[in-house]
Amino acid sequence: MPNTLKRPADQWSPLYFLASVGAGGLSVTFYMYLMHWVPHPGKTVAVFEDITAALASGNPALTVAIAIALAGIAIFGALNLSLLIWNLRKMRGFAASEKGRALANSNAQTQMMALPLALAMSINGGFILGMVFVPGLWSVVEYLFPLAMVAFLAVGWLAFKQLGQFIARVTASGGFDCAKNNSFAQMLPAFALAMTGVGLSAPAAMSANVTVAGIALILSSFFFIAAVLITVVGLILGLRSIMENGVAAEQAPTLMMVVPITTILGILMLRQAHGLGVSFEAEMAAADRMMMLTRLLSVEVLFAAFGLTVLAATGYARRFLTGEVISPGNYALVCPPVAMSVLTQFWVNNGLVAAGLIEKFGVAYWALTAVALALQAVAVALVIFLHRRHFRATQSGALRTA
């Protein structure tokens, strides 16, 4: 029988939600241009009116940067939403399938938490699209904050429901295979809860209503603590199994999952610090903010170095990126450079510049910002490469899905 054309992604896995997450994260990296380079007096973020005012200023370099940012936000924002919809369609009936039942009775059950992660990312990404492309949105934003909080709480409820089902199964009847937990895959629940928490923290930083800001502070703190606890547990369990059994080669990218979790929690803390200053007169000193961001970035550099070392040692690129085996877990590679790019931008602008260590738009500023832009370029290239590899039709049998 002749081979027929098919797409590797048609052999769906919950990890394909990470494709949507990665695209959404890339839209955030482009928003960093607007956030840090476009003046937005009286607001914590740059919105449509600030962008149009900056374009009217006639600064050629800023105009080019804004054009690139708008194009990036539009393209990757649309890709984020389209991939979310595609995944939701593919997910229908998965739980009742043989593959779905097998996943629900294995360590990989927590892969389903890629769903709330993707939903939370898309809500965050949708807010960015609104701020950038919808005129007058800021004038009604106080009405939107409670709605957004309800949406994030619904996602958080879904995440805790899925996590509770997993914990109930493995604690009541066992079945968690510690030997096969030789990765940091069990940090995915922390990733989902952190993404929900950072969404809930937005009103804390942006709302002028003290009650709304206070509720956002409390709710986001709860998700912050939950994410930190699960990260620590996942780190301990995974590292113990890795040291005993060696890393699961296909899941080696999860060793860098700490990187995006750190960035998300870092943004959450920045938003909370700003909200405490504006609404409760407890402003964080610029030097303290610089040191917090420096420590968080140090964590990311160390885990990125660790992950890349293991990827090289296992021959991950040769086996799962350019070889015959296609793994949905490839998309976990996108999140670390995206996260490091975003945190580097915050470190430079909200840390070093705010503390007076370097001058904004000076030589040192652009040298460090170039690192963030290089990481962004790596992530863009990865998304393009992976999209072609997973979603381009090939001869069946030419590639096999892991």
mmCIF file of N, CA, C and O in Angstrom, residues 223-297:
data_model
loop_
_atom_site.group_PDB
_atom_site.id
_atom_site.type_symbol
_atom_site.label_atom_id
_atom_site.label_comp_id
_atom_site.label_asym_id
_atom_site.label_seq_id
_atom_site.Cartn_x
_atom_site.Cartn_y
_atom_site.Cartn_z
ATOM 1 N N PHE A 223 -2.040 31.612 44.450
ATOM 2 C CA PHE A 223 -1.526 30.842 43.313
ATOM 3 C C PHE A 223 0.005 30.879 43.276
ATOM 4 O O PHE A 223 0.641 29.907 42.841
ATOM 5 N N PHE A 224 0.599 31.966 43.733
ATOM 6 C CA PHE A 224 2.058 32.046 43.823
ATOM 7 C C PHE A 224 2.591 30.954 44.747
ATOM 8 O O PHE A 224 3.510 30.209 44.388
ATOM 9 N N ILE A 225 2.018 30.863 45.937
ATOM 10 C CA ILE A 225 2.477 29.857 46.906
ATOM 11 C C ILE A 225 2.247 28.453 46.376
ATOM 12 O O ILE A 225 3.123 27.572 46.504
ATOM 13 N N ALA A 226 1.088 28.212 45.768
ATOM 14 C CA ALA A 226 0.806 26.882 45.216
ATOM 15 C C ALA A 226 1.835 26.516 44.148
ATOM 16 O O ALA A 226 2.343 25.384 44.118
ATOM 17 N N ALA A 227 2.156 27.463 43.271
ATOM 18 C CA ALA A 227 3.123 27.191 42.201
ATOM 19 C C ALA A 227 4.511 26.912 42.766
ATOM 20 O O ALA A 227 5.212 26.002 42.300
ATOM 21 N N VAL A 228 4.913 27.678 43.772
ATOM 22 C CA VAL A 228 6.241 27.478 44.370
ATOM 23 C C VAL A 228 6.327 26.105 45.034
ATOM 24 O O VAL A 228 7.323 25.371 44.855
ATOM 25 N N LEU A 229 5.309 25.732 45.800
ATOM 26 C CA LEU A 229 5.325 24.438 46.489
ATOM 27 C C LEU A 229 5.404 23.280 45.495
ATOM 28 O O LEU A 229 6.187 22.333 45.682
ATOM 29 N N ILE A 230 4.608 23.344 44.437
ATOM 30 C CA ILE A 230 4.608 22.249 43.460
ATOM 31 C C ILE A 230 5.922 22.221 42.689
ATOM 32 O O ILE A 230 6.434 21.140 42.352
ATOM 33 N N THR A 231 6.501 23.382 42.430
ATOM 34 C CA THR A 231 7.805 23.419 41.770
ATOM 35 C C THR A 231 8.861 22.715 42.615
ATOM 36 O O THR A 231 9.665 21.919 42.106
ATOM 37 N N VAL A 232 8.870 23.012 43.903
ATOM 38 C CA VAL A 232 9.850 22.402 44.804
ATOM 39 C C VAL A 232 9.661 20.890 44.867
ATOM 40 O O VAL A 232 10.639 20.119 44.779
ATOM 41 N N VAL A 233 8.413 20.444 44.990
ATOM 42 C CA VAL A 233 8.133 18.999 45.042
ATOM 43 C C VAL A 233 8.554 18.331 43.736
ATOM 44 O O VAL A 233 9.215 17.279 43.735
ATOM 45 N N GLY A 234 8.180 18.928 42.609
ATOM 46 C CA GLY A 234 8.554 18.367 41.310
ATOM 47 C C GLY A 234 10.057 18.323 41.109
ATOM 48 O O GLY A 234 10.592 17.364 40.539
ATOM 49 N N LEU A 235 10.741 19.348 41.593
ATOM 50 C CA LEU A 235 12.200 19.398 41.481
ATOM 51 C C LEU A 235 12.856 18.281 42.282
ATOM 52 O O LEU A 235 13.747 17.574 41.787
ATOM 53 N N ILE A 236 12.398 18.087 43.512
ATOM 54 C CA ILE A 236 12.991 17.053 44.376
ATOM 55 C C ILE A 236 12.725 15.652 43.819
ATOM 56 O O ILE A 236 13.645 14.828 43.709
ATOM 57 N N LEU A 237 11.449 15.377 43.472
ATOM 58 C CA LEU A 237 11.108 14.053 42.955
ATOM 59 C C LEU A 237 11.830 13.758 41.645
ATOM 60 O O LEU A 237 12.358 12.664 41.431
ATOM 61 N N GLY A 238 11.854 14.745 40.767
ATOM 62 C CA GLY A 238 12.484 14.533 39.467
ATOM 63 C C GLY A 238 13.984 14.360 39.565
ATOM 64 O O GLY A 238 14.562 13.470 38.927
ATOM 65 N N LEU A 239 14.631 15.196 40.367
ATOM 66 C CA LEU A 239 16.086 15.130 40.476
ATOM 67 C C LEU A 239 16.533 13.810 41.098
ATOM 68 O O LEU A 239 17.537 13.222 40.670
ATOM 69 N N ARG A 240 15.774 13.334 42.081
ATOM 70 C CA ARG A 240 16.140 12.053 42.697
ATOM 71 C C ARG A 240 16.107 10.933 41.668
ATOM 72 O O ARG A 240 17.020 10.104 41.595
ATOM 73 N N SER A 241 15.051 10.885 40.848
ATOM 74 C CA SER A 241 14.935 9.828 39.845
ATOM 75 C C SER A 241 15.981 9.981 38.749
ATOM 76 O O SER A 241 16.523 8.989 38.255
ATOM 77 N N ILE A 242 16.289 11.211 38.388
ATOM 78 C CA ILE A 242 17.308 11.450 37.352
ATOM 79 C C ILE A 242 18.665 10.939 37.827
ATOM 80 O O ILE A 242 19.400 10.279 37.077
ATOM 81 N N MET A 243 19.011 11.228 39.073
ATOM 82 C CA MET A 243 20.307 10.802 39.604
ATOM 83 C C MET A 243 20.398 9.279 39.702
ATOM 84 O O MET A 243 21.482 8.703 39.597
ATOM 85 N N GLU A 244 19.259 8.623 39.890
ATOM 86 C CA GLU A 244 19.259 7.163 40.031
ATOM 87 C C GLU A 244 19.141 6.449 38.687
ATOM 88 O O GLU A 244 19.791 5.426 38.460
ATOM 89 N N ASN A 245 18.314 7.003 37.787
ATOM 90 C CA ASN A 245 17.992 6.290 36.548
ATOM 91 C C ASN A 245 18.485 6.979 35.279
ATOM 92 O O ASN A 245 18.334 6.437 34.190
ATOM 93 N N GLY A 246 19.061 8.168 35.434
ATOM 94 C CA GLY A 246 19.397 8.945 34.244
ATOM 95 C C GLY A 246 18.166 9.653 33.724
ATOM 96 O O GLY A 246 17.032 9.265 34.020
ATOM 97 N N VAL A 247 18.353 10.691 32.945
ATOM 98 C CA VAL A 247 17.229 11.478 32.470
ATOM 99 C C VAL A 247 16.498 10.755 31.344
ATOM 100 O O VAL A 247 17.100 10.020 30.555
ATOM 101 N N ALA A 248 15.166 10.938 31.284
ATOM 102 C CA ALA A 248 14.383 10.447 30.152
ATOM 103 C C ALA A 248 14.686 11.354 28.963
ATOM 104 O O ALA A 248 14.315 12.532 28.973
ATOM 105 N N ALA A 249 15.364 10.829 27.967
ATOM 106 C CA ALA A 249 15.901 11.663 26.892
ATOM 107 C C ALA A 249 14.827 12.506 26.210
ATOM 108 O O ALA A 249 15.031 13.696 25.951
ATOM 109 N N GLU A 250 13.666 11.907 25.947
ATOM 110 C CA GLU A 250 12.622 12.649 25.236
ATOM 111 C C GLU A 250 12.077 13.800 26.076
ATOM 112 O O GLU A 250 11.610 14.802 25.541
ATOM 113 N N GLN A 251 12.150 13.666 27.399
ATOM 114 C CA GLN A 251 11.617 14.694 28.289
ATOM 115 C C GLN A 251 12.698 15.638 28.812
ATOM 116 O O GLN A 251 12.442 16.445 29.710
ATOM 117 N N ALA A 252 13.879 15.573 28.237
ATOM 118 C CA ALA A 252 14.978 16.418 28.698
ATOM 119 C C ALA A 252 14.665 17.916 28.656
ATOM 120 O O ALA A 252 15.144 18.669 29.514
ATOM 121 N N PRO A 253 13.862 18.418 27.695
ATOM 122 C CA PRO A 253 13.545 19.855 27.732
ATOM 123 C C PRO A 253 12.844 20.319 28.999
ATOM 124 O O PRO A 253 12.915 21.498 29.342
ATOM 125 N N THR A 254 12.194 19.397 29.719
ATOM 126 C CA THR A 254 11.505 19.799 30.945
ATOM 127 C C THR A 254 12.485 20.242 32.028
ATOM 128 O O THR A 254 12.081 20.895 32.994
ATOM 129 N N LEU A 255 13.764 19.899 31.866
ATOM 130 C CA LEU A 255 14.760 20.327 32.850
ATOM 131 C C LEU A 255 14.883 21.848 32.892
ATOM 132 O O LEU A 255 15.422 22.409 33.847
ATOM 133 N N MET A 256 14.405 22.519 31.848
ATOM 134 C CA MET A 256 14.448 23.984 31.821
ATOM 135 C C MET A 256 13.087 24.606 32.135
ATOM 136 O O MET A 256 12.892 25.805 31.939
ATOM 137 N N MET A 257 12.131 23.811 32.622
ATOM 138 C CA MET A 257 10.806 24.346 32.916
ATOM 139 C C MET A 257 10.840 25.359 34.052
ATOM 140 O O MET A 257 9.969 26.226 34.165
ATOM 141 N N VAL A 258 11.863 25.268 34.897
ATOM 142 C CA VAL A 258 12.015 26.251 35.967
ATOM 143 C C VAL A 258 12.151 27.661 35.390
ATOM 144 O O VAL A 258 11.736 28.640 36.018
ATOM 145 N N VAL A 259 12.703 27.775 34.186
ATOM 146 C CA VAL A 259 12.952 29.091 33.590
ATOM 147 C C VAL A 259 11.649 29.857 33.355
ATOM 148 O O VAL A 259 11.495 30.984 33.850
ATOM 149 N N PRO A 260 10.672 29.316 32.605
ATOM 150 C CA PRO A 260 9.430 30.085 32.436
ATOM 151 C C PRO A 260 8.651 30.281 33.725
ATOM 152 O O PRO A 260 8.029 31.327 33.930
ATOM 153 N N ILE A 261 8.698 29.289 34.627
ATOM 154 C CA ILE A 261 8.003 29.451 35.907
ATOM 155 C C ILE A 261 8.597 30.632 36.672
ATOM 156 O O ILE A 261 7.877 31.454 37.259
ATOM 157 N N THR A 262 9.914 30.754 36.652
ATOM 158 C CA THR A 262 10.588 31.844 37.350
ATOM 159 C C THR A 262 10.209 33.197 36.773
ATOM 160 O O THR A 262 9.954 34.158 37.510
ATOM 161 N N THR A 263 10.177 33.295 35.442
ATOM 162 C CA THR A 263 9.796 34.565 34.822
ATOM 163 C C THR A 263 8.373 34.952 35.194
ATOM 164 O O THR A 263 8.092 36.105 35.548
ATOM 165 N N ILE A 264 7.454 34.000 35.115
ATOM 166 C CA ILE A 264 6.047 34.297 35.420
ATOM 167 C C ILE A 264 5.901 34.749 36.871
ATOM 168 O O ILE A 264 5.227 35.747 37.165
ATOM 169 N N LEU A 265 6.552 34.037 37.786
ATOM 170 C CA LEU A 265 6.460 34.424 39.195
ATOM 171 C C LEU A 265 7.169 35.749 39.439
ATOM 172 O O LEU A 265 6.763 36.531 40.308
ATOM 173 N N GLY A 266 8.217 36.026 38.673
ATOM 174 C CA GLY A 266 8.901 37.310 38.788
ATOM 175 C C GLY A 266 8.001 38.466 38.378
ATOM 176 O O GLY A 266 7.946 39.505 39.058
ATOM 177 N N ILE A 267 7.286 38.304 37.261
ATOM 178 C CA ILE A 267 6.338 39.334 36.826
ATOM 179 C C ILE A 267 5.228 39.494 37.857
ATOM 180 O O ILE A 267 4.799 40.621 38.164
ATOM 181 N N LEU A 268 4.768 38.370 38.396
ATOM 182 C CA LEU A 268 3.742 38.418 39.440
ATOM 183 C C LEU A 268 4.225 39.253 40.626
ATOM 184 O O LEU A 268 3.483 40.121 41.128
ATOM 185 N N MET A 269 5.454 39.036 41.054
ATOM 186 C CA MET A 269 5.985 39.781 42.195
ATOM 187 C C MET A 269 6.153 41.261 41.869
ATOM 188 O O MET A 269 5.909 42.133 42.719
ATOM 189 N N LEU A 270 6.572 41.575 40.635
ATOM 190 C CA LEU A 270 6.689 42.977 40.228
ATOM 191 C C LEU A 270 5.325 43.665 40.250
ATOM 192 O O LEU A 270 5.194 44.807 40.708
ATOM 193 N N ARG A 271 4.317 42.971 39.734
ATOM 194 C CA ARG A 271 2.970 43.544 39.739
ATOM 195 C C ARG A 271 2.472 43.751 41.163
ATOM 196 O O ARG A 271 1.869 44.788 41.486
ATOM 197 N N GLN A 272 2.716 42.779 42.020
ATOM 198 C CA GLN A 272 2.283 42.921 43.403
ATOM 199 C C GLN A 272 3.011 44.077 44.087
ATOM 200 O O GLN A 272 2.392 44.859 44.832
ATOM 201 N N ALA A 273 4.308 44.199 43.830
ATOM 202 C CA ALA A 273 5.085 45.274 44.449
ATOM 203 C C ALA A 273 4.564 46.643 44.007
ATOM 204 O O ALA A 273 4.450 47.572 44.818
ATOM 205 N N HIS A 274 4.245 46.766 42.710
ATOM 206 C CA HIS A 274 3.703 48.029 42.216
ATOM 207 C C HIS A 274 2.342 48.309 42.841
ATOM 208 O O HIS A 274 2.056 49.443 43.256
ATOM 209 N N GLY A 275 1.497 47.289 42.915
ATOM 210 C CA GLY A 275 0.180 47.469 43.509
ATOM 211 C C GLY A 275 0.255 47.844 44.982
ATOM 212 O O GLY A 275 -0.514 48.689 45.464
ATOM 213 N N LEU A 276 1.185 47.250 45.715
ATOM 214 C CA LEU A 276 1.364 47.597 47.121
ATOM 215 C C LEU A 276 1.803 49.045 47.283
ATOM 216 O O LEU A 276 1.391 49.736 48.220
ATOM 217 N N GLY A 277 2.628 49.516 46.339
ATOM 218 C CA GLY A 277 3.074 50.898 46.397
ATOM 219 C C GLY A 277 1.968 51.881 46.087
ATOM 220 O O GLY A 277 1.789 52.892 46.776
ATOM 221 N N VAL A 278 1.198 51.593 45.033
ATOM 222 C CA VAL A 278 0.147 52.516 44.592
ATOM 223 C C VAL A 278 -1.056 52.511 45.530
ATOM 224 O O VAL A 278 -1.581 53.568 45.910
ATOM 225 N N SER A 279 -1.489 51.325 45.926
ATOM 226 C CA SER A 279 -2.732 51.216 46.696
ATOM 227 C C SER A 279 -2.530 51.177 48.203
ATOM 228 O O SER A 279 -3.450 51.513 48.954
ATOM 229 N N PHE A 280 -1.332 50.771 48.660
ATOM 230 C CA PHE A 280 -1.144 50.575 50.098
ATOM 231 C C PHE A 280 0.113 51.257 50.627
ATOM 232 O O PHE A 280 0.560 50.961 51.735
ATOM 233 N N GLU A 281 0.696 52.148 49.826
ATOM 234 C CA GLU A 281 1.847 52.958 50.239
ATOM 235 C C GLU A 281 2.989 52.103 50.786
ATOM 236 O O GLU A 281 3.593 52.410 51.810
ATOM 237 N N ALA A 282 3.274 51.008 50.085
ATOM 238 C CA ALA A 282 4.375 50.115 50.494
ATOM 239 C C ALA A 282 5.272 49.860 49.289
ATOM 240 O O ALA A 282 5.446 48.723 48.854
ATOM 241 N N GLU A 283 5.815 50.931 48.735
ATOM 242 C CA GLU A 283 6.614 50.862 47.510
ATOM 243 C C GLU A 283 7.917 50.102 47.751
ATOM 244 O O GLU A 283 8.606 50.314 48.764
ATOM 245 N N MET A 284 8.275 49.209 46.808
ATOM 246 C CA MET A 284 9.553 48.515 46.875
ATOM 247 C C MET A 284 10.653 49.438 46.362
ATOM 248 O O MET A 284 10.490 50.101 45.330
ATOM 249 N N ALA A 285 11.764 49.508 47.069
ATOM 250 C CA ALA A 285 12.881 50.348 46.653
ATOM 251 C C ALA A 285 13.463 49.842 45.335
ATOM 252 O O ALA A 285 13.461 48.636 45.063
ATOM 253 N N ALA A 286 13.963 50.752 44.515
ATOM 254 C CA ALA A 286 14.518 50.387 43.208
ATOM 255 C C ALA A 286 15.670 49.402 43.348
ATOM 256 O O ALA A 286 15.806 48.469 42.546
ATOM 257 N N ALA A 287 16.509 49.590 44.353
ATOM 258 C CA ALA A 287 17.639 48.685 44.558
ATOM 259 C C ALA A 287 17.157 47.285 44.925
ATOM 260 O O ALA A 287 17.729 46.277 44.476
ATOM 261 N N ASP A 288 16.111 47.204 45.745
ATOM 262 C CA ASP A 288 15.551 45.900 46.110
ATOM 263 C C ASP A 288 14.962 45.205 44.890
ATOM 264 O O ASP A 288 15.091 43.982 44.732
ATOM 265 N N ARG A 289 14.309 45.982 44.029
ATOM 266 C CA ARG A 289 13.747 45.407 42.805
ATOM 267 C C ARG A 289 14.861 44.901 41.888
ATOM 268 O O ARG A 289 14.741 43.831 41.282
ATOM 269 N N MET A 290 15.937 45.660 41.792
ATOM 270 C CA MET A 290 17.073 45.232 40.979
ATOM 271 C C MET A 290 17.654 43.918 41.495
ATOM 272 O O MET A 290 17.954 43.004 40.713
ATOM 273 N N MET A 291 17.811 43.795 42.799
ATOM 274 C CA MET A 291 18.390 42.586 43.369
ATOM 275 C C MET A 291 17.445 41.396 43.204
ATOM 276 O O MET A 291 17.894 40.276 42.935
ATOM 277 N N MET A 292 16.139 41.613 43.363
ATOM 278 C CA MET A 292 15.186 40.523 43.170
ATOM 279 C C MET A 292 15.261 39.993 41.745
ATOM 280 O O MET A 292 15.334 38.769 41.520
ATOM 281 N N LEU A 293 15.269 40.901 40.770
ATOM 282 C CA LEU A 293 15.326 40.480 39.370
ATOM 283 C C LEU A 293 16.667 39.825 39.045
ATOM 284 O O LEU A 293 16.722 38.876 38.258
ATOM 285 N N THR A 294 17.734 40.307 39.633
ATOM 286 C CA THR A 294 19.054 39.714 39.406
ATOM 287 C C THR A 294 19.101 38.282 39.921
ATOM 288 O O THR A 294 19.637 37.379 39.257
ATOM 289 N N ARG A 295 18.536 38.057 41.079
ATOM 290 C CA ARG A 295 18.516 36.701 41.646
ATOM 291 C C ARG A 295 17.656 35.759 40.810
ATOM 292 O O ARG A 295 18.028 34.607 40.572
ATOM 293 N N LEU A 296 16.509 36.261 40.355
ATOM 294 C CA LEU A 296 15.647 35.428 39.520
ATOM 295 C C LEU A 296 16.324 35.092 38.199
ATOM 296 O O LEU A 296 16.262 33.947 37.726
ATOM 297 N N LEU A 297 16.976 36.079 37.597
ATOM 298 C CA LEU A 297 17.670 35.823 36.340
ATOM 299 C C LEU A 297 18.830 34.848 36.546
ATOM 300 O O LEU A 297 19.120 34.021 35.670
#
